[in-house]
Amino acid sequence: MAAWRPVLRDLLASRWTAGALASVLISSLSWWLLSELAESDHALLRGLPFGIRNFWCVELEGHIDAHYYRPDACVTARKRTESITELVHVFSAMLDKRDLDYWLDSGTLLGQFRAQSVIPWDDDADFGMTMEGYELLRDSRWSVPEGYELQVYESNIHLARDRDWNIPARLVDKTYGFYVDVFVFAESQANGVEMLGTHPSSCWHACSKCLQMDRYAKLLLIPRYYVFPLLNCPFADFQVATMTATRVASRCKSRKLRLLCLHGMYQDASTFAGKTKPLRGVDADVDFVFLDGPFTIVPPILARQSKRPSAASTNPKRVRCAKKKAEFRAWWRPLGVHQDDPSSLDGDRDVLMSFLREKLNEVGDVDGVVGFSQGASLAAWMCSEQARAELQWSPKLAVLIGSYLGSPQYSLDSGIIPDIASLHVFGSNDHVIPAAKSEQVVDIFKHQETLENRVLTSVHTQGHVIPKCDASRELFESFLSLQQLKLLGSSSISSSASSKAGERENLTPSEALASQRVCAL
């Protein structure tokens, strides 16, 4: 390296090198200055030779309203993005003022998700709305800002231009011809699930590799819960309404869903966490809080083994067994093997109530409960009016796996709290808690009319286990994702969308078919 230093010094000192560096610097500065002038004065670009002008001017043919297309116009990519962003701002403000439900759609939705802005190479914007919203747009008088034109198909109030049913409405920037397209979504039902579907634009029909719409139009249907409740999300320096689809909503949510996890008898928090791991593919969006039951109990088979004589108290098996006993926990000690006096159940209940109040205060905000076996029985009771009165807390959702009706101290006679969404999972070959016992819990949850459409049932073909099959995992994740979006929507949506959140809750396709799906052993 030292040998090269004199050569580099001489090279930099030469007039040729100095001239070359100066030339590069001047060229770069001139190019930058010309670019800045071009952004502020597009007339300057029109005066440049065609070849040079193409470095800044974007192609305007195609996605430009034909009534305002100017062949001689020269618009930079930055100016195009600014114009489309302002279109989104103007149109969303118009619709928000009338409480008309709309949402970002297609490439504009993608831009919001990626960068909370217009995609740099996008040349229009897309909104979606229901048929009801479109009819309000069509039949109402709107205060359209100067420089913009509202075009609506079959309207007696607004210009129709060349709108048709493919794209029945459009807000146009009259300066350059950029626009916001409006796609109308009709409501329908499929397998009992409320759906939304739009008619594709003529661009779709021109696509040689796209599905033939006369045969596959039904594939453009999406569940209504993908869209509603609407969320207000950032876009550039303002807020817009977006559909509540999981990944889009993840940019708008403020915190994770938090679930209290209650293990089965003879388990503990660590064991339950391990057994539910295959189901917890939503860990990034859900915080699972695992608790240890307040009572230590020993399975009868281990209790009998511990009474047998042993060669030495230091036998490794005896040591491991002693350690294992401390890991067997329960939420209450059942009568029979572990205690004989029925009145002792009341004492256990007092201990459990104090324990739960302490833990709920300790862990903070919790949205729901997940329980297995005895833990599911307790979780079911925590959904009751009696539990709400005693704990001063109630879940918004519950996942009950292998549940059953507990002792009279945890009766559900007080009724289930309205508006709790529940998922009940049990095995048709469960010989510990027969399916009939789990079905009793389901029936009680369904007893209240307000809950009937919020109670989901999934039956697998295994025994008294937490199922690990794909069907159960997908259903579990789908249920939690949907409940999370509903909770987010209740605090994030506009006043008009808030009314949607109070409507009959929709089910995912997985949920709607839950009772028909089974897991293989």
XYZ file of C-alpha atoms in Angstrom:
521
model
C 0.000 0.000 0.000
C 2.862 2.343 0.856
C 4.334 1.882 -2.631
C 1.104 3.117 -4.220
C 0.875 6.323 -2.206
C 3.295 8.363 -4.388
C 1.490 7.215 -7.532
C -1.917 8.201 -6.116
C -0.533 11.555 -4.951
C 0.869 12.356 -8.396
C -2.335 11.236 -10.111
C -4.508 13.460 -7.946
C -2.134 16.375 -8.471
C -2.292 16.124 -12.261
C -4.380 18.632 -14.234
C -6.173 15.843 -16.080
C -7.486 14.287 -12.878
C -8.531 17.617 -11.457
C -10.367 18.463 -14.670
C -12.154 15.112 -14.750
C -13.308 15.428 -11.140
C -14.493 18.977 -11.741
C -16.407 17.852 -14.828
C -18.161 15.072 -12.916
C -19.030 17.450 -10.086
C -20.422 20.110 -12.424
C -22.440 17.535 -14.395
C -23.934 16.046 -11.231
C -24.785 19.467 -9.851
C -26.353 20.539 -13.146
C -28.411 17.362 -13.349
C -29.648 17.783 -9.791
C -30.491 21.457 -10.381
C -32.349 20.621 -13.584
C -34.294 17.896 -11.753
C -35.359 20.310 -9.017
C -36.374 22.933 -11.578
C -38.319 20.303 -13.482
C -40.269 19.344 -10.360
C -41.204 22.964 -9.690
C -41.788 24.052 -13.300
C -43.108 21.363 -15.642
C -43.226 23.883 -18.493
C -39.425 23.795 -18.449
C -39.511 20.086 -19.271
C -41.764 20.624 -22.260
C -39.127 22.892 -23.769
C -36.382 20.275 -23.560
C -35.506 17.906 -26.402
C -37.709 14.789 -26.389
C -34.883 12.397 -25.496
C -33.777 14.403 -22.471
C -37.359 15.112 -21.383
C -38.050 11.370 -21.114
C -35.674 11.159 -18.158
C -38.254 13.027 -16.054
C -41.626 12.712 -17.782
C -43.754 9.652 -17.038
C -45.936 7.999 -19.659
C -49.467 9.343 -19.245
C -51.340 7.133 -21.677
C -53.406 4.343 -20.165
C -54.525 5.175 -16.628
C -55.530 8.765 -17.404
C -59.113 9.942 -17.792
C -59.531 10.497 -21.530
C -61.440 13.763 -21.048
C -58.436 15.379 -19.393
C -55.581 13.687 -21.207
C -53.058 16.150 -22.679
C -50.487 14.589 -25.018
C -48.095 17.506 -24.532
C -48.203 17.321 -20.728
C -45.008 16.381 -18.942
C -45.452 15.113 -15.398
C -42.672 13.758 -13.205
C -43.056 10.581 -11.177
C -42.931 12.626 -7.989
C -45.694 14.944 -9.186
C -47.822 11.964 -10.215
C -47.492 10.437 -6.734
C -48.327 13.770 -5.097
C -51.416 14.202 -7.290
C -52.721 10.688 -6.570
C -52.050 11.127 -2.838
C -54.046 14.354 -2.868
C -56.849 12.566 -4.736
C -57.020 9.965 -1.963
C -57.040 12.754 0.616
C -59.815 14.733 -1.105
C -62.058 11.735 -1.792
C -61.669 10.195 1.678
C -62.490 13.570 3.276
C -65.638 13.846 1.120
C -66.839 10.382 2.119
C -65.913 10.741 5.794
C -67.969 13.939 6.009
C -71.088 11.956 5.060
C -70.133 8.875 7.134
C -70.118 6.776 3.961
C -68.221 3.523 4.443
C -65.337 3.012 2.008
C -61.957 1.311 2.127
C -58.682 1.346 0.232
C -58.544 -1.411 -2.352
C -56.115 -3.114 -4.751
C -52.778 -1.323 -5.273
C -53.681 1.567 -2.985
C -54.276 -0.868 -0.129
C -50.930 -2.492 -0.904
C -49.253 0.922 -0.791
C -50.771 1.642 2.614
C -49.499 -1.666 3.926
C -46.000 -1.340 2.479
C -45.205 2.311 3.045
C -48.398 4.047 4.219
C -48.410 5.902 0.921
C -48.968 5.539 -2.825
C -46.707 2.999 -4.531
C -44.176 5.175 -6.468
C -44.992 3.632 -9.854
C -48.772 3.465 -9.363
C -50.798 5.651 -11.741
C -54.228 5.644 -10.076
C -55.951 4.945 -6.755
C -58.650 2.412 -5.870
C -61.478 2.552 -3.329
C -64.044 -0.104 -2.464
C -67.547 0.350 -1.086
C -70.716 -1.655 -0.633
C -73.732 -1.394 -2.909
C -75.473 0.614 -0.193
C -72.578 3.074 -0.118
C -72.510 3.368 -3.896
C -76.229 4.166 -4.036
C -75.687 6.936 -1.486
C -72.807 8.261 -3.599
C -74.929 8.098 -6.758
C -78.101 9.681 -5.399
C -76.672 12.428 -3.162
C -75.333 15.879 -3.952
C -71.682 16.238 -3.040
C -69.534 19.286 -2.502
C -66.701 18.460 -4.898
C -63.589 20.650 -4.460
C -62.558 22.863 -7.353
C -60.299 21.121 -9.844
C -61.967 17.721 -9.374
C -64.864 15.972 -11.095
C -67.093 13.217 -9.682
C -68.317 10.763 -12.313
C -71.072 8.286 -11.363
C -72.809 5.697 -13.524
C -76.609 5.990 -13.922
C -76.775 9.149 -11.821
C -79.330 11.916 -12.276
C -77.085 14.306 -10.372
C -73.504 13.685 -11.476
C -71.838 13.369 -14.857
C -71.695 9.780 -16.034
C -69.020 10.315 -18.716
C -68.067 6.829 -19.881
C -68.602 5.078 -16.549
C -70.139 1.594 -16.660
C -70.956 -1.144 -14.177
C -67.354 -2.422 -14.161
C -66.122 0.826 -12.562
C -69.282 2.800 -11.797
C -67.730 5.806 -10.049
C -64.564 7.860 -10.321
C -63.122 11.058 -8.846
C -60.891 12.783 -11.418
C -58.130 15.361 -11.030
C -58.956 17.661 -13.962
C -55.420 19.060 -14.147
C -53.725 15.877 -15.335
C -56.504 13.291 -15.540
C -55.388 11.107 -12.623
C -58.282 9.463 -10.789
C -59.630 7.303 -7.977
C -61.631 4.302 -9.205
C -64.525 3.019 -7.094
C -65.255 -0.721 -7.072
C -68.678 -1.726 -5.781
C -68.962 -4.911 -3.692
C -72.282 -6.751 -3.656
C -73.235 -8.744 -0.557
C -74.093 -12.446 -0.667
C -73.746 -15.640 1.379
C -71.694 -18.794 0.858
C -71.977 -21.753 3.231
C -73.653 -19.469 5.748
C -70.807 -16.932 5.639
C -71.548 -13.357 4.574
C -69.446 -12.486 1.520
C -68.555 -9.461 -0.597
C -67.832 -9.630 -4.322
C -67.071 -7.094 -7.041
C -67.373 -7.173 -10.805
C -63.884 -7.011 -12.381
C -62.944 -4.066 -14.586
C -62.322 -4.312 -18.330
C -58.585 -4.541 -17.584
C -59.211 -7.966 -16.065
C -60.921 -9.194 -19.225
C -57.948 -7.991 -21.284
C -55.582 -10.142 -19.212
C -54.798 -13.316 -21.139
C -53.432 -15.117 -18.058
C -56.279 -14.220 -15.694
C -59.209 -16.485 -14.843
C -62.176 -16.478 -17.230
C -64.752 -14.436 -15.392
C -67.785 -16.191 -16.848
C -66.588 -19.359 -15.107
C -64.619 -18.141 -12.093
C -66.345 -14.933 -10.928
C -67.226 -16.666 -7.655
C -63.528 -16.840 -6.792
C -63.435 -13.057 -6.410
C -65.686 -13.313 -3.364
C -64.165 -12.448 0.012
C -65.675 -12.898 3.491
C -67.298 -9.720 4.751
C -65.254 -9.897 7.951
C -62.129 -9.293 5.833
C -63.452 -5.764 5.378
C -65.593 -4.912 8.404
C -65.164 -3.480 10.941
C -63.176 -0.783 9.136
C -59.994 0.608 10.648
C -58.546 4.107 10.433
C -54.920 3.826 9.356
C -52.215 6.345 8.398
C -51.717 7.243 4.745
C -49.155 9.952 3.931
C -49.959 12.664 6.517
C -53.651 11.850 7.029
C -55.945 8.955 8.010
C -57.957 6.693 5.697
C -60.315 3.751 6.158
C -58.870 0.308 5.424
C -60.329 -3.160 5.502
C -59.689 -5.105 8.657
C -57.852 -8.015 6.969
C -55.282 -9.411 9.394
C -51.978 -8.346 7.856
C -53.182 -4.861 6.955
C -54.635 -4.326 10.393
C -51.306 -5.331 11.948
C -49.963 -1.922 10.927
C -52.731 -0.193 12.873
C -53.064 -2.183 16.045
C -51.749 -0.909 19.337
C -51.127 -4.092 21.317
C -51.267 -7.888 21.204
C -54.251 -9.979 22.170
C -53.576 -11.388 25.686
C -54.897 -14.773 26.773
C -54.818 -16.443 30.186
C -53.864 -20.122 29.749
C -55.134 -22.683 32.279
C -53.603 -26.169 32.244
C -55.322 -29.465 32.967
C -55.135 -31.435 36.222
C -51.729 -33.088 36.846
C -50.068 -30.525 34.536
C -48.411 -27.160 35.095
C -47.790 -23.963 33.123
C -44.633 -25.303 31.485
C -46.299 -28.557 30.413
C -49.308 -26.739 29.000
C -47.080 -24.317 27.091
C -45.295 -27.264 25.495
C -48.478 -29.111 24.580
C -50.069 -26.036 22.980
C -46.960 -24.973 21.053
C -48.143 -26.542 17.742
C -51.304 -24.435 17.969
C -49.562 -21.182 18.782
C -48.616 -20.053 15.281
C -50.013 -16.631 16.185
C -47.402 -15.935 18.888
C -46.371 -12.774 17.022
C -49.873 -11.334 17.483
C -51.008 -13.003 20.721
C -49.465 -12.977 24.187
C -50.151 -16.285 25.974
C -49.933 -15.984 29.785
C -49.531 -19.428 31.406
C -50.402 -19.896 35.086
C -49.651 -22.700 37.568
C -52.664 -23.959 39.509
C -52.625 -23.160 43.257
C -52.748 -26.813 44.403
C -50.138 -29.560 44.177
C -51.612 -33.041 43.774
C -50.063 -36.403 42.952
C -51.608 -38.830 40.446
C -52.862 -41.985 42.225
C -50.469 -44.257 40.335
C -47.434 -42.275 41.529
C -48.797 -42.110 45.054
C -48.984 -45.919 45.142
C -45.484 -46.271 43.718
C -44.031 -43.969 46.364
C -45.295 -46.298 49.116
C -43.392 -49.285 47.763
C -40.099 -50.145 49.494
C -37.003 -49.030 47.632
C -33.413 -50.163 47.805
C -32.232 -46.636 48.529
C -33.832 -43.237 48.977
C -31.175 -41.851 46.657
C -32.275 -44.069 43.788
C -32.259 -41.800 40.670
C -35.781 -42.876 39.772
C -37.011 -41.957 43.282
C -35.296 -38.567 43.071
C -36.810 -37.815 39.646
C -40.209 -38.929 40.909
C -39.994 -36.597 43.921
C -39.142 -33.658 41.669
C -41.933 -34.586 39.297
C -44.525 -34.553 42.080
C -44.009 -30.823 42.594
C -44.978 -30.253 38.946
C -48.439 -31.818 39.267
C -50.825 -28.927 39.767
C -54.590 -28.442 39.884
C -57.110 -25.619 40.158
C -59.045 -27.506 42.851
C -58.701 -30.937 44.462
C -61.515 -33.253 43.342
C -63.347 -35.483 45.780
C -62.474 -39.154 45.989
C -58.784 -39.774 45.567
C -57.507 -36.435 46.866
C -60.047 -35.527 49.557
C -63.188 -37.039 51.071
C -64.898 -34.150 52.838
C -67.265 -32.273 50.451
C -66.915 -29.125 52.565
C -63.205 -29.006 51.678
C -64.221 -28.029 48.140
C -65.487 -24.730 49.545
C -62.098 -24.126 51.139
C -60.360 -24.891 47.853
C -62.699 -22.468 46.127
C -61.799 -19.657 48.530
C -58.103 -20.293 47.863
C -58.690 -20.341 44.101
C -60.698 -17.084 44.107
C -57.964 -15.259 46.024
C -55.366 -16.750 43.700
C -57.224 -15.658 40.532
C -57.833 -12.114 41.783
C -54.159 -11.785 42.626
C -53.012 -13.124 39.245
C -55.469 -11.011 37.244
C -54.217 -7.933 39.045
C -50.619 -9.038 38.494
C -50.765 -9.793 34.747
C -52.803 -6.699 33.828
C -55.067 -6.487 30.790
C -56.249 -9.913 29.621
C -58.708 -10.405 26.758
C -59.623 -14.076 27.062
C -58.946 -17.552 28.418
C -57.664 -20.826 26.979
C -58.152 -23.973 29.041
C -57.695 -27.727 28.817
C -59.668 -30.320 30.828
C -59.969 -29.016 34.410
C -58.534 -25.712 33.189
C -61.243 -25.597 30.506
C -63.892 -26.286 33.144
C -62.573 -23.333 35.149
C -62.360 -21.194 32.000
C -66.019 -21.964 31.257
C -66.982 -20.825 34.757
C -64.963 -17.612 34.272
C -67.358 -16.827 31.403
C -70.322 -16.855 33.788
C -72.169 -13.965 35.401
C -71.217 -15.350 38.815
C -67.513 -15.227 37.970
C -67.783 -11.654 36.685
C -69.361 -10.591 39.974
C -66.719 -12.347 42.098
C -63.595 -11.607 40.061
C -64.632 -8.173 38.786
C -63.354 -9.305 35.398
C -64.706 -11.225 32.436
C -63.146 -12.573 29.215
C -64.154 -11.435 25.747
C -63.336 -14.831 24.256
C -62.676 -18.392 25.404
C -61.091 -21.510 23.910
C -62.218 -24.619 25.801
C -60.455 -27.909 24.987
C -61.910 -31.062 26.542
C -64.174 -29.089 28.855
C -66.800 -30.415 31.279
C -69.117 -29.139 33.999
C -67.160 -28.822 37.245
C -68.325 -29.296 40.820
C -71.336 -27.302 42.098
C -68.937 -24.629 43.378
C -68.292 -23.713 39.712
C -71.830 -23.964 38.399
C -72.855 -22.178 35.191
C -76.430 -21.699 36.430
C -75.949 -17.927 36.652
C -75.705 -17.827 32.862
C -72.964 -17.061 30.366
C -72.012 -13.419 29.849
C -73.453 -12.076 26.577
C -71.083 -11.334 23.673
C -68.356 -13.813 24.640
C -67.063 -15.632 21.554
C -66.117 -19.236 22.338
C -64.413 -22.118 20.547
C -65.098 -25.609 21.967
C -62.712 -28.407 20.957
C -63.106 -32.036 22.074
C -62.401 -35.572 20.897
C -64.928 -38.152 19.761
C -62.656 -40.859 21.240
C -62.003 -39.108 24.561
C -62.393 -41.729 27.311
C -61.375 -39.352 30.136
C -63.885 -36.605 29.405
C -66.452 -38.130 27.014
C -67.625 -35.923 24.172
C -71.120 -35.852 25.692
C -69.777 -33.957 28.728
C -68.132 -31.339 26.524
C -71.352 -31.022 24.541
C -73.179 -30.165 27.769
C -70.944 -27.115 28.116
C -71.551 -26.182 24.476
C -75.316 -26.362 25.006
C -75.140 -24.030 27.999
C -73.120 -21.498 25.997
C -75.623 -21.739 23.153
C -78.599 -21.393 25.473
C -78.518 -17.621 25.336
C -79.785 -16.404 21.984
C -77.172 -13.650 21.799
C -74.402 -16.248 21.934
C -75.764 -18.889 19.578
C -73.922 -17.544 16.533
C -70.713 -16.966 18.507
C -70.288 -20.538 19.782
C -68.038 -22.640 17.554
C -67.512 -26.381 17.910
C -64.696 -28.515 16.515
C -64.652 -32.295 17.016
C -61.469 -34.278 16.361
C -61.039 -38.055 16.290
C -58.394 -38.266 19.019
C -58.729 -38.782 22.756
C -58.176 -36.514 25.753
C -55.425 -34.482 24.124
C -54.724 -31.083 22.640
C -54.980 -31.834 18.902
C -51.967 -31.013 16.751
C -53.405 -31.541 13.269
C -53.435 -28.791 10.638
C -57.223 -28.421 10.755
C -57.198 -27.656 14.487
C -54.208 -25.333 14.193
C -55.800 -23.386 11.333
C -59.093 -23.097 13.190
C -57.385 -21.952 16.400
C -55.335 -19.323 14.548
C -58.318 -18.182 12.493
C -60.517 -17.818 15.570
C -57.914 -15.811 17.508
C -57.056 -13.611 14.524
C -60.711 -12.788 13.951
C -61.325 -11.992 17.628
C -58.248 -9.781 17.689
C -59.488 -7.809 14.700
C -62.906 -7.388 16.272
C -61.355 -6.048 19.475
C -59.151 -3.681 17.459
C -62.036 -2.558 15.347
C -64.165 -1.687 18.365
C -61.705 1.043 19.346
C -60.156 2.052 16.019
C -62.991 2.550 13.571
C -64.994 5.622 12.691
C -68.474 6.209 14.059
C -70.136 4.841 10.946
C -68.050 1.716 10.969
C -68.681 1.269 14.677
C -72.268 0.410 13.890
C -71.007 -2.397 11.668
C -69.075 -3.869 14.587
C -72.321 -4.310 16.457
C -73.898 -6.376 13.711
C -74.173 -10.148 13.740
C -70.654 -11.487 13.882
C -69.501 -13.392 10.817
C -67.564 -16.660 10.838
C -64.511 -17.586 8.857
C -64.887 -20.495 6.409
C -62.858 -22.581 8.853
C -65.192 -21.647 11.682
C -68.350 -22.215 9.688
C -67.240 -25.758 8.907
C -65.610 -26.369 12.273
C -68.037 -29.022 13.443
C -67.467 -30.986 10.234
C -63.676 -30.966 10.358
C -61.830 -33.793 12.054
C -58.195 -34.626 12.689
C -56.645 -37.917 11.769
C -54.883 -39.815 14.517
